[in-house]
Short mmCIF file of C-alpha atoms in Angstrom, two decimals:
data_model
loop_
_atom_site.label_atom_id
_atom_site.label_comp_id
_atom_site.label_asym_id
_atom_site.label_seq_id
_atom_site.Cartn_x
_atom_site.Cartn_y
_atom_site.Cartn_z
CA MET A 112 0.00 0.00 0.00
CA VAL A 113 1.27 3.50 -0.87
CA ASP A 114 1.35 5.74 2.21
CA VAL A 115 -0.38 9.12 2.20
CA ARG A 116 2.23 11.68 3.30
CA TYR A 117 0.30 14.90 2.66
CA GLU A 118 -3.09 16.29 1.68
CA THR A 119 -3.52 17.13 -2.00
CA ALA A 120 -4.75 20.50 -3.22
CA PHE A 121 -5.49 19.24 -6.74
CA THR A 122 -5.99 15.61 -7.77
CA LEU A 123 -4.38 15.58 -11.21
CA TYR A 124 -3.29 12.01 -11.98
CA PRO A 125 -5.36 9.41 -10.09
CA TYR A 126 -4.01 5.90 -9.93
CA GLU A 127 -4.55 3.73 -13.00
CA ARG A 128 -3.15 0.29 -13.63
CA SER A 129 -0.34 0.38 -16.20
CA ALA A 130 0.64 -2.24 -18.76
CA ASP A 131 3.97 -2.64 -16.95
CA GLN A 132 2.15 -4.23 -14.01
CA ASP A 133 1.01 -7.09 -16.25
CA ALA A 134 4.27 -7.53 -18.18
CA GLN A 135 6.01 -10.93 -18.01
CA SER A 136 9.39 -9.20 -17.61
CA PRO A 137 10.22 -5.63 -16.57
CA ALA A 138 9.42 -3.12 -19.32
CA ARG A 139 12.28 -0.81 -20.37
CA HIS A 140 11.73 2.95 -20.76
CA PRO A 141 14.16 5.56 -22.12
CA VAL A 142 13.69 7.85 -19.09
CA VAL A 143 11.95 7.35 -15.74
CA ILE A 144 11.42 10.45 -13.60
CA VAL A 145 10.85 9.95 -9.87
CA GLY A 146 8.86 12.75 -8.27
CA GLY A 147 5.88 14.71 -9.54
CA GLY A 148 6.73 18.18 -8.22
CA PRO A 149 7.55 21.18 -10.41
CA VAL A 150 11.01 19.83 -11.31
CA GLY A 151 9.77 16.33 -12.16
CA MET A 152 6.85 17.61 -14.23
CA GLY A 153 9.06 20.20 -15.89
CA MET A 154 11.53 17.47 -16.84
CA ALA A 155 8.75 15.31 -18.28
CA LEU A 156 7.38 18.19 -20.34
CA GLU A 157 10.82 19.18 -21.63
CA LEU A 158 11.61 15.60 -22.72
CA GLY A 159 8.16 14.89 -24.10
CA LEU A 160 8.22 17.99 -26.28
CA LYS A 161 11.51 16.69 -27.69
CA ASN A 162 9.77 13.38 -28.46
CA VAL A 163 11.72 11.45 -25.81
CA PRO A 164 9.45 8.87 -24.12
CA CYS A 165 9.38 9.29 -20.34
CA VAL A 166 7.40 8.05 -17.33
CA VAL A 167 6.79 10.08 -14.16
CA LEU A 168 6.34 8.13 -10.91
CA ASP A 169 4.71 10.04 -8.05
CA ASP A 170 3.70 8.50 -4.74
CA HIS A 171 0.62 10.79 -4.62
CA ASP A 172 -2.04 11.59 -7.17
CA GLY A 173 -1.71 15.34 -7.31
CA VAL A 174 -0.31 18.54 -5.86
CA GLY A 175 0.19 18.98 -2.13
CA VAL A 176 -1.56 21.63 -0.04
CA GLY A 177 0.53 24.62 1.02
CA SER A 178 2.11 27.35 -1.05
CA ARG A 179 5.76 26.43 -0.30
CA ALA A 180 7.58 28.02 -3.27
CA ILE A 181 5.85 31.23 -4.32
CA CYS A 182 8.41 33.40 -6.14
CA PHE A 183 9.04 32.42 -9.74
CA ALA A 184 11.78 34.33 -11.47
CA LYS A 185 11.97 35.76 -14.97
CA ARG A 186 14.26 32.98 -16.17
CA THR A 187 11.83 30.30 -14.94
CA LEU A 188 9.00 32.03 -16.80
CA GLU A 189 11.11 32.13 -19.97
CA ILE A 190 11.81 28.40 -19.69
CA CYS A 191 8.11 27.72 -19.12
CA ASP A 192 7.36 29.96 -22.11
CA ARG A 193 9.48 27.76 -24.32
CA MET A 194 7.49 24.75 -23.09
CA GLY A 195 4.18 26.54 -23.65
CA ALA A 196 3.20 26.74 -19.99
CA ALA A 197 3.94 30.31 -18.88
CA ASP A 198 0.86 32.27 -19.97
CA PRO A 199 -1.58 30.92 -17.33
CA MET A 200 1.13 31.31 -14.67
CA VAL A 201 1.63 34.99 -15.46
CA ASP A 202 -2.10 35.59 -15.95
CA LEU A 203 -2.87 34.35 -12.43
CA GLY A 204 0.37 35.31 -10.70
CA VAL A 205 1.03 38.57 -8.89
CA VAL A 206 3.62 40.46 -10.93
CA TRP A 207 6.25 42.44 -9.05
CA ASN A 208 9.56 44.16 -9.71
CA VAL A 209 9.92 46.47 -6.68
CA GLY A 210 11.20 45.60 -3.21
CA ARG A 211 11.36 47.75 -0.08
CA VAL A 212 13.61 47.33 2.95
CA PHE A 213 12.65 48.69 6.37
CA ARG A 214 14.46 49.09 9.65
CA ASP A 215 12.09 49.28 12.58
CA GLU A 216 9.12 50.98 10.91
CA ARG A 217 11.15 53.27 8.62
CA GLN A 218 11.93 52.50 4.97
CA ILE A 219 15.67 52.70 4.39
CA TYR A 220 15.64 52.05 0.65
CA ASP A 221 13.84 50.41 -2.27
CA PHE A 222 14.99 48.63 -5.42
CA ASN A 223 13.71 47.61 -8.84
CA LEU A 224 14.76 44.19 -10.07
CA LEU A 225 13.97 45.01 -13.69
CA PRO A 226 14.52 48.75 -14.13
CA GLU A 227 15.01 48.56 -17.91
CA GLU A 228 12.44 48.09 -20.64
CA GLY A 229 12.40 45.52 -23.40
CA HIS A 230 11.60 42.21 -21.71
CA LYS A 231 8.59 40.00 -22.32
CA ARG A 232 8.45 38.67 -18.76
CA PRO A 233 8.67 40.49 -15.40
CA ALA A 234 11.42 40.03 -12.84
CA PHE A 235 9.15 37.86 -10.67
CA ILE A 236 5.64 36.63 -10.19
CA ASN A 237 4.21 35.36 -6.93
CA LEU A 238 2.21 32.19 -7.47
CA GLN A 239 1.47 29.37 -5.06
CA GLN A 240 3.37 26.20 -5.92
CA PRO A 241 0.18 24.10 -6.31
CA TYR A 242 -0.93 26.39 -9.14
CA PHE A 243 2.51 26.25 -10.77
CA GLU A 244 2.46 22.45 -10.73
CA LYS A 245 -1.16 22.34 -11.91
CA PHE A 246 -0.35 24.48 -14.94
CA LEU A 247 2.60 22.24 -15.82
CA VAL A 248 0.40 19.14 -15.66
CA GLU A 249 -2.28 20.82 -17.77
CA ARG A 250 0.36 21.63 -20.38
CA ILE A 251 1.52 18.01 -20.25
CA ARG A 252 -2.05 16.87 -20.91
CA ALA A 253 -2.23 19.16 -23.93
CA ALA A 254 1.13 17.87 -25.15
CA GLN A 255 -0.02 14.27 -24.69
CA ALA A 256 -3.05 15.01 -26.85
CA GLU A 257 -0.66 16.25 -29.52
CA GLY A 258 1.36 13.02 -29.33
CA ALA A 259 4.07 13.80 -26.76
CA PRO A 260 5.22 10.45 -25.27
CA ILE A 261 4.73 11.33 -21.59
CA GLU A 262 3.12 9.06 -19.01
CA ILE A 263 2.25 10.06 -15.44
CA ARG A 264 1.63 7.33 -12.87
CA GLY A 265 0.01 8.50 -9.65
CA LYS A 266 0.32 6.54 -6.40
CA ASN A 267 3.42 4.75 -7.71
CA ARG A 268 6.05 4.77 -4.97
CA VAL A 269 9.61 3.65 -5.65
CA LEU A 270 10.68 0.94 -3.20
CA SER A 271 14.19 0.25 -4.49
CA VAL A 272 16.63 1.31 -7.20
CA ASP A 273 19.36 -0.89 -8.62
CA SER A 274 21.74 0.98 -10.92
CA HIS A 275 23.68 -0.95 -13.61
CA ASP A 276 26.18 0.16 -16.24
CA ASP A 277 23.60 0.33 -19.02
CA HIS A 278 20.24 0.64 -17.23
CA VAL A 279 18.40 1.12 -13.93
CA VAL A 280 15.98 -1.35 -12.32
CA LEU A 281 13.18 0.00 -10.12
CA GLU A 282 10.75 -1.77 -7.83
CA VAL A 283 7.55 0.24 -7.55
CA ASP A 284 4.65 -0.11 -5.13
CA THR A 285 1.03 0.68 -6.02
CA PRO A 286 -2.41 0.29 -4.39
CA GLU A 287 -2.58 -3.06 -6.22
CA GLY A 288 0.85 -4.27 -5.19
CA PRO A 289 4.45 -3.91 -6.43
CA TYR A 290 5.96 -4.35 -9.89
CA ARG A 291 9.35 -3.91 -11.53
CA MET A 292 10.39 -1.68 -14.42
CA GLU A 293 13.63 -0.60 -16.10
CA ALA A 294 15.01 2.66 -17.45
CA ASP A 295 17.87 3.58 -19.73
CA TYR A 296 18.20 6.71 -17.58
CA MET A 297 16.55 7.85 -14.36
CA VAL A 298 16.11 11.40 -13.03
CA ALA A 299 15.48 11.72 -9.29
CA CYS A 300 13.32 14.78 -8.62
CA ASP A 301 11.94 13.47 -5.33
CA GLY A 302 12.72 16.40 -3.07
CA ALA A 303 14.97 17.39 -0.22
CA ARG A 304 14.49 14.11 1.66
CA SER A 305 14.98 12.15 -1.61
CA PRO A 306 14.32 8.45 -0.95
CA VAL A 307 16.23 7.65 -4.15
CA ARG A 308 19.30 9.44 -2.83
CA THR A 309 19.09 7.38 0.36
CA MET A 310 18.51 4.11 -1.52
CA LEU A 311 21.68 4.65 -3.55
CA GLY A 312 23.72 5.57 -0.47
CA HIS A 313 24.39 9.22 -1.30
CA ASP A 314 24.18 12.21 1.01
CA PHE A 315 24.32 15.99 1.25
CA THR A 316 27.19 18.12 2.48
CA GLY A 317 26.78 21.70 3.68
CA ARG A 318 25.47 23.81 6.56
CA VAL A 319 22.42 23.89 8.76
CA PHE A 320 21.97 27.44 10.07
CA GLU A 321 20.96 27.99 13.66
CA ASP A 322 17.73 29.82 12.98
CA ASN A 323 14.06 29.08 12.40
CA PHE A 324 11.38 30.87 10.43
CA LEU A 325 7.63 30.73 10.77
CA ILE A 326 5.64 30.81 7.51
CA CYS A 327 2.13 32.18 7.83
CA ASP A 328 0.00 32.26 4.70
CA VAL A 329 -3.07 34.31 5.53
CA LYS A 330 -6.13 35.33 3.53
CA MET A 331 -7.06 38.99 3.79
CA THR A 332 -7.94 42.12 1.87
CA ALA A 333 -5.23 44.69 2.52
CA ASP A 334 -3.83 47.91 1.10
CA PHE A 335 -0.23 46.68 0.90
CA PRO A 336 1.10 47.10 -2.66
CA THR A 337 2.26 44.14 -4.74
CA GLU A 338 5.89 44.47 -3.70
CA ARG A 339 8.39 42.55 -1.59
CA TRP A 340 8.62 44.17 1.86
CA PHE A 341 11.37 43.18 4.27
CA TRP A 342 11.85 44.47 7.83
CA PHE A 343 14.90 44.39 10.08
CA ASP A 344 13.97 44.65 13.78
CA PRO A 345 10.31 45.70 13.44
CA PRO A 346 8.23 46.39 16.55
CA PHE A 347 6.06 43.34 15.77
CA ASN A 348 9.10 40.99 15.84
CA ARG A 349 11.80 42.73 17.84
CA GLY A 350 15.37 41.64 17.25
CA GLN A 351 14.39 39.55 14.25
CA SER A 352 13.23 40.04 10.65
CA VAL A 353 9.93 39.76 8.75
CA LEU A 354 9.13 39.30 5.05
CA LEU A 355 5.79 40.08 3.36
CA HIS A 356 4.62 38.97 -0.12
CA LYS A 357 1.25 39.01 -1.86
CA GLN A 358 -0.02 35.91 -3.68
CA PRO A 359 -3.13 35.27 -5.82
CA ASP A 360 -6.54 34.72 -4.19
CA ASP A 361 -5.85 37.46 -1.58
CA ILE A 362 -3.31 35.20 0.13
CA TRP A 363 -0.32 36.91 1.78
CA ARG A 364 2.91 35.17 2.77
CA ILE A 365 4.47 36.37 6.02
CA ASP A 366 7.82 34.97 7.22
CA PHE A 367 8.74 35.64 10.86
CA GLN A 368 12.31 35.01 11.95
CA LEU A 369 12.16 33.19 15.30
CA GLY A 370 15.71 32.35 16.34
CA TRP A 371 17.19 28.97 17.13
CA ASP A 372 15.90 27.86 20.55
CA ILE A 373 12.16 27.48 19.93
CA ASP A 374 9.36 25.02 20.62
CA ARG A 375 8.50 23.96 17.05
CA LYS A 376 5.12 22.55 18.07
CA ALA A 377 4.11 25.59 20.07
CA VAL A 378 4.86 28.22 17.41
CA VAL A 379 2.44 26.68 14.88
CA GLN A 380 -0.45 26.94 17.33
CA PRO A 381 -2.98 29.77 16.75
CA GLU A 382 -2.44 31.21 20.20
CA TYR A 383 1.18 31.91 19.23
CA TYR A 384 1.06 33.08 15.62
CA MET A 385 -2.31 34.86 15.49
CA PRO A 386 -1.23 37.71 17.84
CA LYS A 387 2.04 38.12 15.89
CA VAL A 388 0.20 38.45 12.59
CA GLN A 389 -2.36 40.83 14.12
CA ALA A 390 0.37 43.03 15.59
CA MET A 391 2.02 43.25 12.19
CA LEU A 392 -1.14 44.03 10.22
CA GLY A 393 -2.63 46.38 12.79
CA GLU A 394 -5.74 46.44 14.89
CA GLY A 395 -8.97 45.89 13.01
CA VAL A 396 -7.42 44.12 10.01
CA GLU A 397 -9.27 40.83 9.55
CA PHE A 398 -7.47 37.75 8.24
CA GLU A 399 -7.80 33.98 8.15
CA PRO A 400 -4.83 31.58 8.39
CA GLU A 401 -4.42 29.33 5.34
CA TRP A 402 -1.19 27.48 6.00
CA VAL A 403 1.42 27.57 8.79
CA SER A 404 4.81 25.89 8.89
CA VAL A 405 8.28 26.19 10.41
CA TYR A 406 11.49 25.79 8.47
CA THR A 407 15.20 25.84 9.24
CA PHE A 408 17.80 27.24 6.86
CA GLN A 409 19.89 24.61 5.13
CA CYS A 410 22.44 25.10 2.38
CA MET A 411 23.28 21.62 1.13
CA SER A 412 24.44 19.88 -2.02
CA MET A 413 25.37 16.45 -3.27
CA ASP A 414 28.96 16.26 -4.46
CA GLU A 415 27.91 14.68 -7.75
CA TYR A 416 24.60 15.09 -9.59
CA ARG A 417 25.24 12.21 -11.97
CA HIS A 418 25.80 8.65 -10.80
CA GLY A 419 26.02 6.48 -13.88
CA ARG A 420 22.53 6.27 -15.34
CA VAL A 421 20.95 8.21 -12.46
CA PHE A 422 20.71 12.00 -12.33
CA PHE A 423 19.58 14.18 -9.43
CA ALA A 424 17.76 17.47 -10.00
CA GLY A 425 16.11 20.15 -7.89
CA ASP A 426 15.94 19.74 -4.12
CA SER A 427 17.07 16.13 -4.34
CA ALA A 428 20.45 17.47 -5.57
CA HIS A 429 20.76 20.74 -3.67
CA GLN A 430 19.01 22.86 -1.05
CA VAL A 431 19.17 26.56 -0.26
CA SER A 432 17.35 28.87 2.13
CA PRO A 433 14.10 30.29 0.75
CA PHE A 434 15.36 33.87 0.90
CA GLY A 435 16.33 34.75 -2.66
CA ALA A 436 13.91 32.27 -4.28
CA ARG A 437 16.61 29.95 -5.56
CA GLY A 438 15.14 26.56 -4.71
CA CYS A 439 12.45 25.88 -7.28
CA ASN A 440 13.93 28.39 -9.72
CA GLY A 441 17.27 26.58 -9.54
CA GLY A 442 15.49 23.26 -10.07
CA ILE A 443 13.79 24.49 -13.24
CA GLN A 444 17.21 25.56 -14.50
CA ASP A 445 18.38 21.98 -13.85
CA VAL A 446 15.57 20.85 -16.14
CA ASP A 447 16.61 23.42 -18.73
CA ASN A 448 20.18 22.10 -18.69
CA LEU A 449 19.64 18.35 -18.50
CA GLY A 450 16.63 18.00 -20.79
CA TRP A 451 18.27 18.86 -24.11
CA LYS A 452 21.39 16.89 -23.24
CA LEU A 453 19.46 13.71 -22.43
CA ALA A 454 17.44 14.11 -25.62
CA ALA A 455 20.57 14.57 -27.74
CA VAL A 456 22.24 11.45 -26.30
CA ILE A 457 19.13 9.25 -26.47
CA LYS A 458 18.61 10.26 -30.11
CA GLY A 459 22.23 9.49 -30.97
CA GLU A 460 23.12 13.09 -31.75
CA ALA A 461 25.77 13.34 -29.04
CA GLY A 462 27.99 11.07 -26.97
CA GLU A 463 27.75 10.23 -23.27
CA ARG A 464 30.31 12.90 -22.37
CA LEU A 465 27.66 15.56 -22.95
CA LEU A 466 25.76 14.18 -19.95
CA ASP A 467 28.77 14.72 -17.70
CA THR A 468 28.50 18.45 -18.36
CA TYR A 469 25.19 18.51 -16.45
CA GLN A 470 27.22 17.99 -13.28
CA GLU A 471 29.83 20.51 -14.39
CA GLU A 472 27.39 23.31 -15.16
CA ARG A 473 24.62 22.79 -12.64
CA LYS A 474 26.98 22.17 -9.72
CA HIS A 475 28.48 25.54 -10.64
CA GLY A 476 24.98 27.03 -10.54
CA ALA A 477 24.13 25.38 -7.23
CA ASP A 478 27.41 26.49 -5.65
CA GLU A 479 26.65 30.07 -6.69
CA ASN A 480 23.14 29.82 -5.24
CA ILE A 481 24.45 28.34 -2.00
CA LEU A 482 27.10 31.06 -1.70
CA ASN A 483 24.50 33.82 -2.11
CA SER A 484 22.05 32.08 0.19
CA SER A 485 24.68 31.56 2.89
CA ARG A 486 25.69 35.21 2.74
CA THR A 487 22.05 36.22 3.13
CA THR A 488 21.65 33.99 6.14
CA ASP A 489 24.85 35.22 7.76
CA PHE A 490 23.72 38.83 7.32
CA MET A 491 20.22 38.17 8.65
CA THR A 492 21.37 36.03 11.57
CA PRO A 493 24.83 37.27 12.60
CA LYS A 494 26.42 34.86 15.06
CA THR A 495 29.34 36.95 16.36
CA GLU A 496 29.58 40.42 17.88
CA ILE A 497 31.71 41.59 14.95
CA ALA A 498 29.12 40.31 12.46
CA LYS A 499 26.35 42.07 14.39
CA LEU A 500 28.35 45.30 14.47
CA PHE A 501 28.93 45.07 10.73
CA ARG A 502 25.24 44.58 9.99
CA GLU A 503 24.11 47.42 12.25
CA SER A 504 26.74 49.76 10.76
CA VAL A 505 25.56 48.94 7.25
CA LEU A 506 21.94 49.58 8.22
CA ASP A 507 22.96 52.88 9.86
CA LEU A 508 24.57 54.11 6.64
CA VAL A 509 22.36 52.69 3.90
CA GLU A 510 19.52 55.18 4.27
CA HIS A 511 21.82 58.07 3.38
CA THR A 512 24.54 56.39 1.28
CA ASP A 513 23.52 54.64 -1.92
CA ALA A 514 26.92 52.94 -2.17
CA MET A 515 26.14 50.89 0.94
CA ARG A 516 22.99 49.34 -0.50
CA PRO A 517 24.71 46.35 -2.11
CA LEU A 518 25.90 45.35 1.38
CA VAL A 519 22.36 44.99 2.71
CA ASN A 520 21.47 41.35 2.21
CA SER A 521 17.85 40.39 2.77
CA GLY A 522 17.95 37.81 -0.01
CA ARG A 523 19.86 38.32 -3.27
CA LEU A 524 17.10 37.37 -5.69
CA SER A 525 17.42 34.58 -8.22
CA VAL A 526 19.05 35.26 -11.57
CA PRO A 527 20.52 32.61 -13.89
CA CYS A 528 24.18 31.85 -13.35
CA VAL A 529 26.69 32.32 -16.17
CA TYR A 530 28.51 29.15 -17.16
CA ASP A 531 31.91 30.84 -17.24
CA GLY A 532 34.62 28.31 -18.00
CA SER A 533 32.25 25.53 -19.10
CA SER A 534 33.84 22.89 -21.32
CA LEU A 535 30.94 23.46 -23.75
CA ASN A 536 31.89 27.10 -24.32
CA GLY A 537 33.27 28.06 -27.71
CA ALA A 538 34.92 31.18 -29.09
CA ASP A 539 34.11 34.48 -27.41
CA ASP A 540 34.86 37.86 -29.00
CA ALA A 541 35.52 40.09 -26.01
CA SER A 542 34.73 43.24 -28.00
CA LEU A 543 31.04 42.34 -27.73
CA PRO A 544 29.00 43.21 -24.60
CA GLN A 545 29.97 41.47 -21.34
CA ARG A 546 26.33 40.89 -20.53
CA THR A 547 25.85 38.53 -23.47
CA ARG A 548 29.18 36.72 -23.21
CA VAL A 549 29.61 33.03 -23.87
CA GLY A 550 28.04 30.99 -21.06
CA ALA A 551 25.37 33.61 -20.35
CA THR A 552 21.66 33.11 -20.95
CA LEU A 553 20.04 34.89 -23.86
CA VAL A 554 18.92 38.42 -22.90
CA ASP A 555 15.46 39.22 -24.18
CA ALA A 556 14.64 42.23 -26.38
CA PRO A 557 11.90 43.21 -28.84
CA THR A 558 12.45 42.51 -32.54
CA ASP A 559 10.40 43.33 -35.63
CA GLN A 560 9.02 39.77 -35.50
CA GLY A 561 8.24 39.57 -31.80
CA TRP A 562 10.18 38.97 -28.61
CA LEU A 563 13.67 37.54 -29.12
CA ILE A 564 13.08 34.98 -26.35
CA ASP A 565 10.16 33.56 -28.38
CA ARG A 566 12.22 33.20 -31.56
CA ILE A 567 15.17 31.30 -30.10
CA GLY A 568 15.32 28.09 -28.08
CA GLY A 569 14.70 24.35 -28.11
CA ARG A 570 17.44 23.62 -30.67
CA PHE A 571 20.82 24.96 -31.77
CA GLN A 572 20.42 28.22 -33.69
CA LEU A 573 22.51 31.03 -35.14
CA PHE A 574 21.45 34.53 -34.17
CA THR A 575 22.93 37.20 -36.42
CA VAL A 576 22.77 40.96 -35.89
CA ASN A 577 23.40 43.21 -38.91
CA SER A 578 25.32 40.34 -40.49
CA GLU A 579 24.87 38.60 -43.85
CA PHE A 580 26.72 35.50 -42.66
CA LYS A 581 25.11 32.18 -43.55
CA PRO A 582 26.92 28.92 -42.74
CA GLU A 583 27.30 26.38 -45.50
CA GLY A 584 26.47 22.73 -44.92
CA LEU A 585 25.39 23.09 -41.26
CA ASP A 586 21.93 22.09 -40.07
CA LEU A 587 21.25 25.24 -38.09
CA ASP A 588 18.20 27.49 -37.97
CA LEU A 589 19.05 31.11 -38.63
CA VAL A 590 17.49 34.03 -36.77
CA ASP A 591 18.67 37.27 -38.37
CA VAL A 592 17.94 40.81 -37.19
CA ILE A 593 18.82 44.16 -38.73
CA VAL A 594 18.86 46.94 -36.14
CA ALA A 595 19.61 50.61 -35.75
CA PRO A 596 22.46 51.74 -33.45
CA ASP A 597 20.04 52.87 -30.73
CA ASP A 598 18.02 49.65 -30.79
CA LEU A 599 17.93 47.48 -27.63
CA ILE A 600 19.26 44.51 -29.62
CA ALA A 601 22.27 46.63 -30.63
CA GLU A 602 22.87 47.68 -27.03
CA ARG A 603 22.66 44.11 -25.68
CA TYR A 604 24.37 42.19 -28.50
CA LEU A 605 26.61 44.60 -30.45
CA GLY A 606 28.00 47.17 -28.08
CA GLY A 607 30.40 49.11 -30.26
CA ALA A 608 30.60 46.45 -32.99
CA GLU A 609 28.85 46.86 -36.34
CA GLN A 610 27.75 43.21 -36.57
CA ALA A 611 27.78 39.97 -34.60
CA VAL A 612 26.95 36.27 -34.87
CA TYR A 613 25.85 34.20 -31.85
CA LEU A 614 25.56 30.41 -31.57
CA ILE A 615 22.72 29.62 -29.14
CA ARG A 616 22.21 26.28 -27.36
CA PRO A 617 18.76 24.62 -27.01
CA ASP A 618 18.56 25.99 -23.44
CA GLN A 619 19.05 29.56 -24.74
CA VAL A 620 22.61 29.71 -23.41
CA ILE A 621 25.17 31.48 -25.61
CA ALA A 622 27.62 28.83 -26.84
CA ALA A 623 29.93 31.03 -28.95
CA ARG A 624 29.99 34.47 -30.57
CA TRP A 625 31.98 36.30 -33.21
CA VAL A 626 32.04 39.55 -35.12
CA ASN A 627 32.87 37.89 -38.44
CA PRO A 628 33.09 34.07 -38.28
CA THR A 629 33.69 31.43 -40.91
CA THR A 630 31.64 28.29 -41.38
CA ALA A 631 34.58 26.34 -39.92
CA ASP A 632 34.44 28.54 -36.79
CA VAL A 633 30.76 27.77 -36.29
CA SER A 634 31.23 24.07 -37.01
CA ALA A 635 33.98 23.84 -34.39
CA ALA A 636 31.91 25.67 -31.78
CA LEU A 637 28.90 23.46 -32.49
CA LYS A 638 31.01 20.34 -31.99
CA THR A 639 32.33 21.72 -28.69
CA ALA A 640 28.82 22.62 -27.50
CA MET A 641 27.69 19.04 -28.18
CA GLY A 642 30.38 17.64 -25.91
CA GLY A 643 33.32 17.47 -28.32
#
């Protein structure tokens, strides 16, 4: 029998008996994905749209109750755009670009995460995780109707994993008993407590921070603007911090910093958290609690994200504190990186070495996220007198000195890492803008045929700006743009150059760039980007 670990908000894939349960010998699948959260469903959609057959195993039949992740970054929305899932997310989500930082009750500064024009998607939306997952599953259903080879099996819990040189064997439990199946490759997206990670004898390394935070999602009608508000030492949580976000359905997320020595059972009782919320919102403001939880900061990572035929993605591979919104956003970037590589290898377009670069690039991304997250935590919860003095000095100065603002760390918000030094990187003409260097993600801009981000992605492409270059004998789509010197494309992709040519990977990462390349230059860079 499959245990029920949590209440579901949406039942999306009820249990159905599969043909594998009646097979005489274990059926083999190209890819099996363990875990039906946003990373697992994102991986299934990415592979299915590339016509790679995959099976998702989830031990429940839908999305769990509780908002958990709520902040979805611009890069995540762009990835979901490419998979055809972003529009309903943005339509329902609360769009925000502005954040405000307070000390006591006084604002000390504000910031805009996307101060420039010329982007299709906003810096962030706030959207409860159950909705995000629901929209992914709905897009999967539409893709299935169009022939995408994706299968979702609800109430299928993995009991054991046996990894071999050329395949993986899984034993799976169901309401009708266990069965066995095989996979050419397996992707573990089964969360921070990853049973698969435990079954295979792997572990995390990193830090557990001595602090606790109380999440209170409350339903109310309030006059707070749709911005991110963060307080240091407010009167309604003296000596600690508080974070406020708006979500759809008039739900507001409030995070109270509590400190280390707490009674975890007591703080989730109404008699504890209701007065704290009321004191924050003010007398007379009516609200109803929707979801309450306590979490402890952890910054953890596996040493290796690939173990033979098994890959780890999302929280099963790495964990960060929620401040900065790097958890789910980082997991979707794992999907973005691994999906096209798995598809290329399974289709025989690239060798196995390409799969090793998933570890190389995404461990780099996770390390960057963990570094930023750890710095945030150290600033918010200083553990030494010197650290406390530093923080208070910064907060003293920041209101009057703009140069001090970068030192205030209430959560450096998620942006995609740059794969500087990746073995997949090709030639890079340094005369072109630093912002769009090799290893960076495509920067959006309007073109005469729509948003650039909508015209590029999902396959290798050449993007040319004011260039007549056309490669001979290479199977590459060409996206060409002619721009004026004051055009945003010129600013972001030419700088002072008159023309440029960019090779773009399927995940919209810049693989190589030149001012005036030859076909041989492009061919060499394409070979490098496919793993050599």
